[in-house]
């Protein structure tokens, strides 16, 4: 059933077996697994079914270090959580992402890909994908609509073609609304913001292993209530997980689970360099549908990216990455921006977002030079003055790059000084990249330039040079918040164990990407869902 | 202190901007005409250098070569390109006269693919080129005072 916290009595205490805080992909995945069982479940959602500014404002925070997307824009506080603006890119992590690497600090998950594989299969169903098969090109070629899909013949000791499936995308709140509403053992409570976790009266703050009683929560108009639960799961995302733990000082003075000063540390995202490189084709009209188009196979679209072979990572001591191609006819972001500026200037005005247009010109200097040359000498109708013919051949392709960030204790989330509407400290993200991250980015671009040169399809412009990090101004995050409560067998190296249970709290679990010890290059949602399914299985054992 | 430098620290900006744009135009031109090794219409029998250069899109190659020579990073490595190019293309002064321009072009194309495969690449104002083709461009730049045909 679904209720609004406003209907609860002030200071009411709710008793349940399982408390899940956060109704995003992780929380909903776990809750729906318990539908129809004898386990009583409370699922708290800070927002409701529609966007609410007051709830959303709770996500606001400060960012220092490398510029990331604003925290109140990258996450959503409503039923279904951030899946409500999810783009839907899905792919499991690679086998080696789970393994220990001698040259990769803090690498190695306490679980393997094999442990997660059965859950990945179910996760593809939950995310409404066509198949649990990803990289078998023959499989996709045999499906209706997949006949023209071919891999680029690259050296597979350097670059691999890896296929992503795009979820419809699943809006978890909509997709699982009925199932949760109809389950008599589940109560979804909207407008219920968890303020802090509470220590059990039977436990001591000085115990090495504590027990919590549940959480204190509040409606947006400050009516507080308590949920007592045998087991609590926080499923509030890669940023709020650290915040809720750090705010829970009744469990531990440094924050719940923070006995070893690890909560908030090792924050990771996938640094994103948009259109960082440009491949100029020798022959106009080169077309790679698998990489250029999001080919529709049944209800799922698929496309391929280029990622490093394990040997390339090992030899160069780099992380994972993915490069994806965005074909260009003549027009490009730079050309479009130049056209906008020229047209506006002709009318005696400047475009509204001039700084963005100038950034586009800067990022696209190579293509602009090409176009300018053609405008002056070769082409009668300059691209500046005409619209691109959608049937004209591709002349090249922009290359986007996402890299795997190396775990870094100094890349961290902490509580900030400003307070939210509940009087609680907001979050501060200090996103830090290191020399290895830079090396991963430059190696990725040089490798793709090398490979496209080797197969002689054209030449690639690589604007990053040098051994020292010198990130371009257009770098941003991918809204993939990971880490902050990492998983490790040793409590001194991680906040949660292999079952996602907080080491120092016997009945507190964390669901979501906050537990990722390393992040690979794949988008995190499919892994979040798979891990949540695994956690749900474990919780069923614990609670029964 | 915020370690992020904005935006003047972009390495691209630290390059000679004029060279960068110039190279971009030339890369685009040479690539648009087939590839960087595209044959020009010239048909000449002159000096070894001139014959080698004749397989390039000359004007663009000269510009790329000049950009390489202007870059202190590359100047030393690329200062005497002829012996290296002849060696890479498996030709001697004696055999050069009997090799057709088409054969030279084929050898250069194969060598360029090998260069990329072996990672013998050079970043010229952002564009990644194979060593041998880059050396040929330098050769073209050094020989640009010669009365060679320009396409």
XYZ file of C-alpha atoms in Angstrom:
695
model
C 0.000 0.000 0.000
C 1.043 3.583 -0.499
C 0.404 6.251 2.130
C 1.465 9.832 2.772
C 3.454 10.573 5.923
C 1.152 13.526 6.524
C -1.495 11.002 7.565
C 0.691 9.709 10.411
C 0.250 10.957 13.961
C 2.985 13.202 15.338
C 5.678 11.166 17.106
C 4.115 7.960 15.851
C 6.315 4.891 15.963
C 5.928 2.299 13.236
C 7.112 -1.247 13.818
C 8.338 -3.282 10.862
C 10.686 -6.069 9.902
C 12.521 -4.310 7.113
C 12.970 -0.574 6.724
C 14.182 0.590 3.325
C 15.156 4.244 3.120
C 14.899 5.591 -0.415
C 12.565 4.552 -3.238
C 14.930 4.723 -6.197
C 16.071 1.777 -8.331
C 17.857 0.084 -5.399
C 15.106 0.546 -2.803
C 12.278 -0.408 -5.152
C 14.187 -3.452 -6.435
C 14.582 -4.752 -2.878
C 11.031 -3.884 -1.794
C 9.358 -5.567 -4.766
C 11.293 -8.782 -4.034
C 9.453 -8.957 -0.708
C 6.001 -8.373 -2.209
C 3.580 -11.042 -1.029
C 5.908 -12.467 1.620
C 5.324 -12.520 5.357
C 8.043 -9.915 5.921
C 6.649 -6.477 6.802
C 8.364 -3.783 4.761
C 8.388 -0.005 5.097
C 9.747 1.921 2.110
C 10.402 5.590 2.891
C 10.420 8.145 0.082
C 11.430 11.733 0.767
C 9.386 13.006 -2.189
C 6.166 11.713 -3.653
C 4.876 10.775 -7.077
C 5.539 14.196 -8.556
C 8.383 16.675 -8.403
C 8.389 18.825 -5.293
C 10.806 21.726 -5.043
C 11.040 21.600 -1.242
C 12.010 17.928 -1.282
C 14.381 18.413 -4.198
C 16.110 21.302 -2.437
C 17.321 18.822 0.210
C 19.741 17.470 -2.404
C 21.536 20.788 -2.849
C 25.222 20.758 -1.954
C 28.612 22.283 -2.643
C 31.133 20.993 -5.156
C 34.866 21.713 -5.067
C 37.716 20.159 -7.023
C 36.924 18.986 -10.530
C 33.628 20.556 -11.651
C 30.825 18.002 -11.447
C 27.188 18.356 -12.397
C 25.248 20.213 -9.645
C 24.130 17.834 -6.909
C 20.535 19.051 -6.949
C 20.325 18.554 -10.713
C 21.958 15.162 -10.936
C 19.599 13.437 -8.472
C 15.845 13.421 -8.003
C 13.821 13.124 -4.789
C 10.592 11.527 -5.909
C 9.170 8.030 -6.225
C 11.524 6.126 -8.533
C 14.398 8.407 -7.557
C 16.941 9.354 -10.160
C 15.538 6.758 -12.586
C 13.021 9.501 -13.400
C 15.639 11.206 -15.561
C 17.803 8.194 -16.281
C 19.028 7.847 -19.875
C 18.870 4.045 -19.611
C 22.380 2.917 -20.622
C 22.973 -0.589 -19.293
C 25.926 -2.893 -19.189
C 27.372 -5.161 -16.496
C 30.822 -4.590 -15.070
C 33.663 -6.651 -16.561
C 35.101 -9.728 -14.870
C 38.389 -7.945 -14.177
C 36.567 -5.008 -12.566
C 35.960 -7.281 -9.564
C 39.525 -8.584 -9.366
C 42.546 -7.388 -7.433
C 45.064 -5.514 -9.574
C 48.567 -5.025 -8.241
C 48.814 -1.647 -9.966
C 45.362 -0.395 -8.896
C 45.122 0.770 -5.278
C 42.171 -0.524 -3.272
C 41.106 -2.781 -6.144
C 39.229 -6.023 -5.739
C 35.645 -6.585 -4.692
C 34.929 -9.188 -2.013
C 32.554 -10.754 -4.560
C 33.178 -11.919 -8.115
C 31.346 -11.469 -11.378
C 30.167 -15.072 -11.027
C 28.518 -14.180 -7.717
C 26.625 -11.395 -9.431
C 25.877 -13.026 -12.801
C 22.539 -14.642 -11.837
C 21.399 -11.300 -10.485
C 22.538 -9.449 -13.587
C 20.230 -11.716 -15.565
C 17.215 -10.760 -13.448
C 18.380 -7.138 -13.430
C 18.097 -7.023 -17.239
C 14.433 -8.021 -16.833
C 13.836 -5.423 -14.136
C 15.429 -2.777 -16.358
C 13.220 -3.983 -19.240
C 16.092 -4.905 -21.564
C 15.801 -7.236 -24.541
C 18.349 -9.782 -23.376
C 20.951 -10.639 -20.790
C 23.379 -11.141 -23.711
C 25.538 -8.111 -24.440
C 28.681 -8.665 -26.521
C 27.761 -11.580 -28.785
C 27.476 -9.738 -32.098
C 26.120 -12.853 -33.845
C 23.198 -12.849 -31.443
C 22.305 -9.259 -32.302
C 22.821 -9.876 -36.035
C 20.320 -12.734 -35.861
C 17.649 -10.521 -34.314
C 15.230 -8.572 -36.556
C 16.807 -5.184 -37.288
C 20.323 -6.334 -36.462
C 21.508 -7.598 -39.853
C 23.723 -4.585 -40.634
C 25.540 -4.537 -37.332
C 29.251 -5.161 -37.774
C 32.247 -4.638 -35.551
C 35.133 -2.402 -36.620
C 38.176 -4.621 -37.122
C 40.434 -3.296 -34.404
C 43.334 -4.989 -32.634
C 41.536 -6.842 -29.853
C 44.638 -6.721 -27.687
C 44.082 -2.982 -27.548
C 40.450 -2.061 -28.036
C 37.304 -4.112 -27.650
C 33.842 -3.455 -28.967
C 31.448 -3.517 -26.053
C 27.711 -3.357 -26.499
C 25.327 -1.357 -24.351
C 21.592 -1.891 -24.204
C 19.408 1.126 -23.540
C 16.500 0.595 -21.192
C 13.181 2.178 -22.367
C 14.260 3.687 -19.777
C 12.545 2.077 -16.813
C 11.023 4.676 -14.514
C 11.073 2.521 -11.406
C 8.300 4.445 -9.651
C 5.899 3.961 -12.544
C 6.973 0.450 -13.490
C 6.654 -1.057 -9.995
C 3.917 1.198 -8.600
C 1.114 -1.356 -8.889
C 3.156 -4.234 -7.521
C 4.106 -2.249 -4.431
C 0.635 -0.774 -4.010
C -1.017 -4.177 -4.141
C 1.383 -5.868 -1.718
C -0.320 -5.973 1.666
C 2.983 -6.499 3.489
C 4.587 -3.381 2.006
C 3.895 0.195 3.007
C 5.408 2.887 0.814
C 5.412 6.161 2.737
C 5.732 9.359 0.692
C 6.913 12.719 2.067
C 9.051 10.855 4.578
C 12.616 12.107 4.834
C 14.944 10.005 6.967
C 16.817 12.375 9.260
C 19.095 9.967 11.081
C 19.627 6.356 12.057
C 18.959 5.528 15.703
C 20.967 3.349 18.045
C 19.011 0.508 19.611
C 18.332 0.948 23.368
C 19.906 -2.484 23.793
C 23.130 -1.403 22.134
C 25.985 0.826 23.270
C 27.675 3.560 21.267
C 30.952 2.120 22.533
C 30.337 -1.399 21.235
C 32.490 -2.555 18.369
C 29.387 -4.044 16.754
C 26.276 -1.986 17.323
C 22.602 -2.523 16.624
C 20.273 0.170 15.391
C 16.580 0.449 16.122
C 15.687 2.088 12.809
C 15.413 5.697 11.783
C 13.877 9.008 12.689
C 11.993 10.552 9.799
C 9.976 13.660 9.117
C 7.442 15.078 6.742
C 8.405 18.236 4.884
C 6.246 20.234 7.330
C 8.373 18.874 10.187
C 6.085 16.242 11.673
C 8.530 13.676 12.983
C 7.953 9.955 13.366
C 10.062 6.890 14.045
C 10.346 3.574 12.266
C 11.598 0.654 14.328
C 12.884 -2.216 12.238
C 14.721 -5.475 12.697
C 16.829 -4.601 9.684
C 17.426 -1.232 7.979
C 18.630 -0.685 4.435
C 19.716 2.722 3.217
C 19.142 3.064 -0.511
C 19.524 6.790 -0.920
C 22.132 7.041 -3.666
C 25.852 7.570 -3.935
C 25.835 10.977 -2.254
C 23.059 10.851 0.346
C 24.299 7.507 1.716
C 27.416 9.174 3.058
C 25.380 12.133 4.291
C 22.856 9.998 6.197
C 25.628 7.920 7.783
C 27.608 11.032 8.762
C 24.469 12.667 10.202
C 23.747 9.603 12.348
C 25.948 10.573 15.278
C 23.806 8.766 17.837
C 25.099 5.510 16.348
C 28.725 6.625 16.318
C 30.118 10.104 17.113
C 31.914 10.177 13.729
C 28.800 8.940 11.933
C 27.294 5.486 11.563
C 29.835 3.019 10.241
C 32.554 5.659 10.271
C 34.805 4.222 12.978
C 37.690 4.072 10.494
C 37.115 7.464 8.835
C 36.107 5.846 5.561
C 32.548 7.101 5.112
C 32.446 9.662 2.308
C 35.915 8.784 1.047
C 36.747 7.152 -2.295
C 33.947 9.007 -4.045
C 34.019 8.190 -7.759
C 32.260 9.267 -10.922
C 33.061 8.666 -14.581
C 34.871 11.792 -15.793
C 33.326 12.710 -19.118
C 35.176 14.504 -21.885
C 32.536 15.442 -24.432
C 33.562 15.512 -28.094
C 37.147 15.590 -26.919
C 38.530 14.092 -30.132
C 37.606 14.141 -33.776
C 38.174 11.389 -36.329
C 38.423 12.786 -39.843
C 37.566 10.086 -42.384
C 39.717 9.477 -45.450
C 36.562 8.565 -47.315
C 33.381 10.556 -46.698
C 30.455 8.260 -46.099
C 32.152 5.810 -43.757
C 29.337 4.329 -41.721
C 29.403 2.068 -38.690
C 25.743 1.562 -37.641
C 26.648 -0.468 -34.560
C 28.587 2.518 -33.221
C 26.761 5.449 -34.845
C 23.096 4.527 -34.477
C 21.128 3.361 -31.533
C 19.742 0.363 -33.393
C 16.336 -0.783 -32.254
C 16.050 -4.498 -31.515
C 12.512 -5.229 -30.261
C 11.932 -2.769 -27.397
C 15.611 -2.117 -26.747
C 18.120 0.070 -28.512
C 21.727 -1.063 -28.630
C 25.000 0.563 -29.556
C 28.695 -0.124 -29.158
C 31.554 1.675 -27.489
C 35.285 1.013 -27.564
C 36.916 -0.103 -24.346
C 40.410 -1.239 -23.390
C 41.435 -4.844 -23.677
C 42.699 -6.208 -20.339
C 46.204 -6.332 -21.826
C 46.153 -2.610 -22.633
C 45.126 -1.796 -19.065
C 47.786 -4.055 -17.610
C 50.595 -2.830 -19.852
C 49.832 0.834 -19.369
C 48.660 0.681 -15.740
C 45.437 2.443 -16.623
C 41.802 2.100 -15.710
C 38.899 1.202 -17.902
C 37.361 3.649 -20.340
C 34.809 3.814 -23.044
C 34.961 5.826 -26.218
C 31.848 6.394 -28.229
C 31.452 7.849 -31.666
C 29.151 10.654 -32.708
C 29.263 10.939 -36.490
C 29.396 14.345 -38.102
C 28.275 15.316 -41.603
C 29.564 18.859 -41.871
C 27.750 20.443 -39.084
C 29.141 20.060 -35.613
C 28.564 21.681 -32.259
C 31.175 24.267 -33.132
C 29.675 24.975 -36.533
C 26.193 25.200 -35.049
C 27.411 27.608 -32.393
C 29.286 29.701 -34.947
C 26.142 29.845 -37.053
C 24.073 30.934 -34.041
C 26.541 33.654 -33.097
C 26.741 34.968 -36.676
C 22.977 35.004 -37.086
C 22.461 36.790 -33.770
C 25.200 39.312 -34.523
C 23.517 40.069 -37.835
C 20.453 41.012 -35.825
C 22.512 43.200 -33.535
C 22.395 40.922 -30.504
C 24.406 38.282 -28.713
C 23.107 34.763 -28.053
C 21.785 34.082 -24.557
C 24.323 31.389 -23.707
C 27.341 32.963 -25.341
C 29.837 31.286 -23.004
C 28.532 27.868 -23.990
C 28.787 28.724 -27.676
C 32.338 29.954 -27.222
C 33.200 26.725 -25.423
C 31.781 24.819 -28.380
C 33.906 26.840 -30.790
C 36.951 26.145 -28.697
C 36.299 22.412 -28.441
C 35.626 22.205 -32.115
C 38.492 24.268 -33.449
C 39.749 21.579 -35.817
C 36.445 21.128 -37.555
C 35.886 24.851 -37.680
C 39.218 25.333 -39.377
C 38.193 22.717 -41.895
C 34.834 24.332 -42.464
C 36.334 27.814 -42.618
C 38.765 26.686 -45.268
C 35.987 25.173 -47.313
C 33.905 28.291 -46.834
C 36.676 30.450 -48.187
C 38.053 28.379 -50.995
C 36.220 25.254 -51.920
C 32.541 25.175 -51.199
C 30.168 27.661 -52.754
C 27.544 27.325 -50.073
C 29.373 27.617 -46.815
C 28.043 25.441 -43.993
C 27.756 28.640 -41.966
C 25.016 29.779 -44.255
C 23.084 26.613 -44.904
C 21.530 23.739 -43.032
C 23.233 20.377 -43.203
C 21.671 17.903 -45.567
C 20.652 14.960 -43.370
C 21.461 12.621 -46.233
C 24.949 13.966 -46.823
C 27.744 11.525 -46.021
C 29.506 11.478 -42.713
C 32.827 13.307 -42.926
C 34.058 12.276 -39.548
C 33.096 11.503 -36.025
C 33.423 13.210 -32.699
C 34.705 10.950 -29.952
C 33.395 11.134 -26.385
C 35.377 9.644 -23.529
C 34.366 8.303 -20.129
C 37.079 6.927 -17.887
C 37.166 4.731 -14.814
C 38.297 6.839 -11.886
C 40.942 5.309 -9.643
C 39.816 4.944 -6.002
C 41.136 7.987 -4.182
C 40.647 8.619 -0.446
C 40.913 12.372 -1.019
C 37.981 12.383 -3.401
C 35.346 12.672 -0.741
C 31.971 13.698 0.592
C 31.780 15.567 3.890
C 29.139 17.472 5.798
C 29.139 21.162 4.894
C 28.310 24.170 7.059
C 25.063 25.356 5.386
C 21.889 23.727 6.694
C 18.858 22.383 4.863
C 15.220 23.076 5.761
C 15.408 20.440 8.538
C 18.405 22.225 10.051
C 20.708 19.430 8.941
C 24.119 19.991 7.404
C 24.198 19.833 3.639
C 26.702 17.746 1.714
C 29.978 18.903 0.210
C 31.661 17.018 -2.619
C 35.375 17.469 -3.196
C 35.806 15.533 -6.443
C 39.468 14.783 -7.083
C 41.166 13.098 -10.014
C 44.785 11.967 -9.955
C 47.707 11.412 -12.344
C 46.525 7.892 -13.167
C 43.139 9.206 -14.266
C 44.907 11.628 -16.586
C 47.103 8.808 -17.898
C 43.986 6.702 -18.543
C 42.422 9.529 -20.548
C 45.478 10.283 -22.678
C 46.169 6.589 -23.291
C 42.565 6.048 -24.353
C 42.694 8.829 -26.920
C 46.138 7.952 -28.241
C 45.120 4.307 -28.553
C 42.020 5.094 -30.560
C 44.060 7.468 -32.749
C 46.599 4.712 -33.241
C 43.975 2.110 -34.109
C 42.037 4.285 -36.534
C 45.364 5.180 -38.170
C 46.318 1.522 -38.352
C 43.130 0.527 -40.129
C 43.635 3.671 -42.198
C 40.132 5.083 -41.972
C 41.395 8.554 -41.148
C 43.321 10.592 -38.635
C 42.327 11.554 -35.119
C 42.834 14.826 -33.309
C 43.931 14.305 -29.687
C 44.026 17.590 -27.800
C 45.361 16.188 -24.499
C 49.124 16.058 -24.122
C 51.678 15.809 -21.367
C 52.325 13.721 -18.279
C 50.739 16.076 -15.761
C 46.963 16.407 -15.427
C 45.723 19.346 -17.403
C 41.995 18.691 -17.680
C 40.167 20.692 -20.325
C 37.453 23.105 -19.180
C 34.697 20.997 -20.664
C 35.322 18.028 -18.350
C 32.318 17.061 -16.313
C 30.881 14.183 -14.336
C 28.436 11.586 -15.634
C 26.043 11.720 -12.680
C 27.329 8.276 -11.688
C 27.866 8.790 -7.967
C 29.829 5.845 -6.617
C 31.820 5.071 -3.493
C 31.661 6.746 -0.108
C 30.705 3.520 1.682
C 32.899 1.053 -0.131
C 32.709 -2.715 0.137
C 35.697 -4.593 1.552
C 36.325 -7.648 3.673
C 38.535 -5.670 6.035
C 36.680 -2.999 8.098
C 39.787 -0.828 7.842
C 39.424 -0.740 4.070
C 35.700 -0.537 3.625
C 32.442 0.466 5.294
C 30.404 -2.598 4.316
C 31.149 -6.289 3.936
C 30.421 -8.591 0.999
C 26.740 -8.702 1.984
C 26.612 -4.885 1.965
C 26.221 -4.890 5.741
C 27.929 -2.057 7.616
C 30.858 -3.711 9.372
C 30.201 -2.066 12.714
C 26.387 -2.342 12.725
C 24.781 -5.761 12.853
C 21.502 -4.804 11.184
C 22.330 -1.924 8.823
C 22.795 -2.538 5.111
C 23.610 -0.243 2.221
C 22.124 -0.687 -1.238
C 23.359 1.159 -4.281
C 26.520 2.410 -5.899
C 27.914 3.895 -2.669
C 29.328 0.434 -1.929
C 31.294 0.115 -5.208
C 34.977 -0.295 -4.284
C 35.997 0.287 -7.913
C 33.790 1.539 -10.679
C 34.799 0.124 -14.068
C 33.592 2.109 -17.050
C 30.009 0.842 -17.346
C 27.038 2.918 -16.207
C 26.197 1.829 -12.665
C 22.422 1.274 -12.719
C 22.373 -2.346 -13.919
C 24.963 -3.242 -11.279
C 22.999 -1.331 -8.623
C 19.919 -3.408 -9.457
C 21.885 -6.676 -9.545
C 23.547 -5.931 -6.189
C 20.148 -4.996 -4.733
C 18.700 -8.328 -5.850
C 21.621 -10.109 -4.223
C 21.093 -8.113 -1.052
C 17.358 -8.922 -1.100
C 18.172 -12.643 -1.242
C 20.476 -12.239 1.741
C 17.907 -10.229 3.685
C 15.274 -12.908 3.105
C 17.611 -15.380 4.810
C 18.385 -12.953 7.635
C 14.765 -12.020 8.275
C 13.378 -15.525 8.106
C 43.276 25.590 -3.603
C 41.305 24.431 -6.540
C 43.690 22.421 -8.737
C 41.405 22.858 -11.691
C 42.764 25.501 -13.985
C 40.337 27.311 -16.184
C 40.583 27.483 -19.180
C 43.999 28.797 -20.165
C 45.674 25.658 -18.889
C 44.190 23.532 -21.642
C 47.181 21.960 -23.288
C 45.721 22.704 -26.661
C 45.840 26.371 -25.784
C 49.456 26.101 -24.865
C 50.200 24.961 -28.376
C 50.877 27.559 -30.935
C 47.308 28.395 -31.801
C 48.101 29.550 -35.284
C 49.984 26.315 -35.945
C 47.114 24.299 -34.593
C 44.575 25.878 -36.906
C 46.963 25.720 -39.814
C 47.597 22.014 -39.231
C 43.902 21.321 -38.846
C 43.187 22.878 -42.201
C 45.967 20.917 -43.845
C 45.030 17.617 -42.225
C 41.494 18.170 -43.400
C 42.649 19.046 -46.866
C 45.023 16.144 -47.260
C 42.586 13.688 -45.746
C 39.700 15.026 -47.764
C 41.691 14.409 -50.885
C 41.989 10.685 -50.122
C 44.438 10.487 -47.307
C 47.552 12.132 -46.161
C 49.436 10.061 -48.692
C 47.261 11.024 -51.590
C 48.990 11.375 -54.903
C 49.110 14.683 -56.568
C 48.931 15.063 -60.299
C 52.567 15.935 -60.620
C 54.793 13.653 -62.600
C 58.392 14.590 -62.209
C 61.752 12.916 -62.161
C 64.063 15.034 -60.111
C 66.039 14.542 -57.004
C 65.329 11.745 -54.532
C 63.652 14.153 -52.209
C 61.499 15.552 -54.918
C 60.379 12.119 -55.992
C 59.461 11.157 -52.478
C 57.661 14.417 -51.943
C 55.784 13.988 -55.163
C 53.555 11.358 -53.605
C 52.200 13.894 -51.145
C 49.658 16.613 -51.353
C 52.502 19.098 -51.442
C 51.166 22.372 -50.114
C 49.509 20.754 -47.129
C 52.527 18.584 -46.403
C 54.817 21.596 -46.387
C 52.612 23.329 -43.863
C 52.436 20.256 -41.610
C 56.214 19.835 -41.941
C 56.772 23.463 -40.985
C 54.584 23.047 -37.904
C 56.655 20.025 -36.865
C 59.920 21.898 -37.371
C 58.632 24.875 -35.407
C 57.850 22.654 -32.414
C 60.892 22.319 -30.139
C 59.616 18.896 -29.035
C 59.970 17.487 -32.512
C 62.625 19.610 -34.142
C 65.575 17.424 -33.203
C 63.988 14.068 -33.975
C 62.757 15.227 -37.347
C 65.722 17.317 -38.409
C 67.210 14.798 -40.908
C 64.330 12.758 -42.193
C 65.616 11.554 -45.592
C 67.755 8.540 -44.533
C 65.049 7.346 -42.187
C 62.304 7.661 -44.783
C 64.371 5.842 -47.429
C 65.166 3.105 -44.957
C 61.554 2.727 -43.872
C 60.389 2.553 -47.463
C 63.181 0.105 -48.326
C 64.649 2.204 -51.110
C 68.135 3.316 -52.026
C 69.275 6.202 -54.179
C 70.005 3.706 -56.945
C 66.657 1.946 -56.807
C 64.599 5.063 -56.461
C 64.645 5.897 -60.141
C 63.133 2.526 -61.041
C 60.311 2.734 -58.525
C 57.071 4.177 -59.767
C 55.198 6.815 -57.863
C 52.339 4.357 -57.378
C 54.709 1.816 -55.842
C 56.167 4.497 -53.596
C 52.699 5.504 -52.513
C 51.815 1.889 -51.730
C 54.983 1.414 -49.682
C 54.314 4.584 -47.776
C 50.767 3.528 -47.050
C 51.953 0.129 -45.774
C 54.690 1.728 -43.691
C 52.211 4.188 -42.212
C 49.940 1.343 -41.168
C 52.991 -0.344 -39.575
C 53.891 2.916 -37.833
C 50.455 3.165 -36.293
C 50.523 -0.502 -35.349
C 53.890 -0.119 -33.618
C 52.866 3.107 -31.921
C 55.369 5.144 -33.925
C 53.105 8.142 -33.905
C 53.533 11.838 -33.392
C 51.100 14.477 -32.203
C 51.273 17.483 -34.522
C 49.190 20.311 -33.107
C 46.708 17.758 -31.879
C 46.577 15.542 -34.950
C 48.077 12.072 -34.543
C 50.215 11.102 -37.540
C 52.477 8.165 -38.327
C 56.218 8.889 -38.020
C 57.075 8.190 -41.624
C 54.331 10.332 -43.087
C 55.282 13.084 -40.643
C 58.920 12.825 -41.725
C 57.885 13.077 -45.329
C 56.024 16.255 -44.479
C 59.195 17.617 -42.878
C 61.083 16.633 -45.995
C 58.563 18.589 -48.021
C 58.965 21.600 -45.750
C 62.768 21.451 -45.940
C 62.615 21.125 -49.700
C 60.032 23.781 -50.201
C 62.601 26.133 -51.720
C 63.087 23.567 -54.482
C 61.118 24.250 -57.645
C 58.660 21.436 -57.088
C 55.185 21.402 -58.440
C 52.392 22.464 -56.108
C 48.927 21.074 -56.474
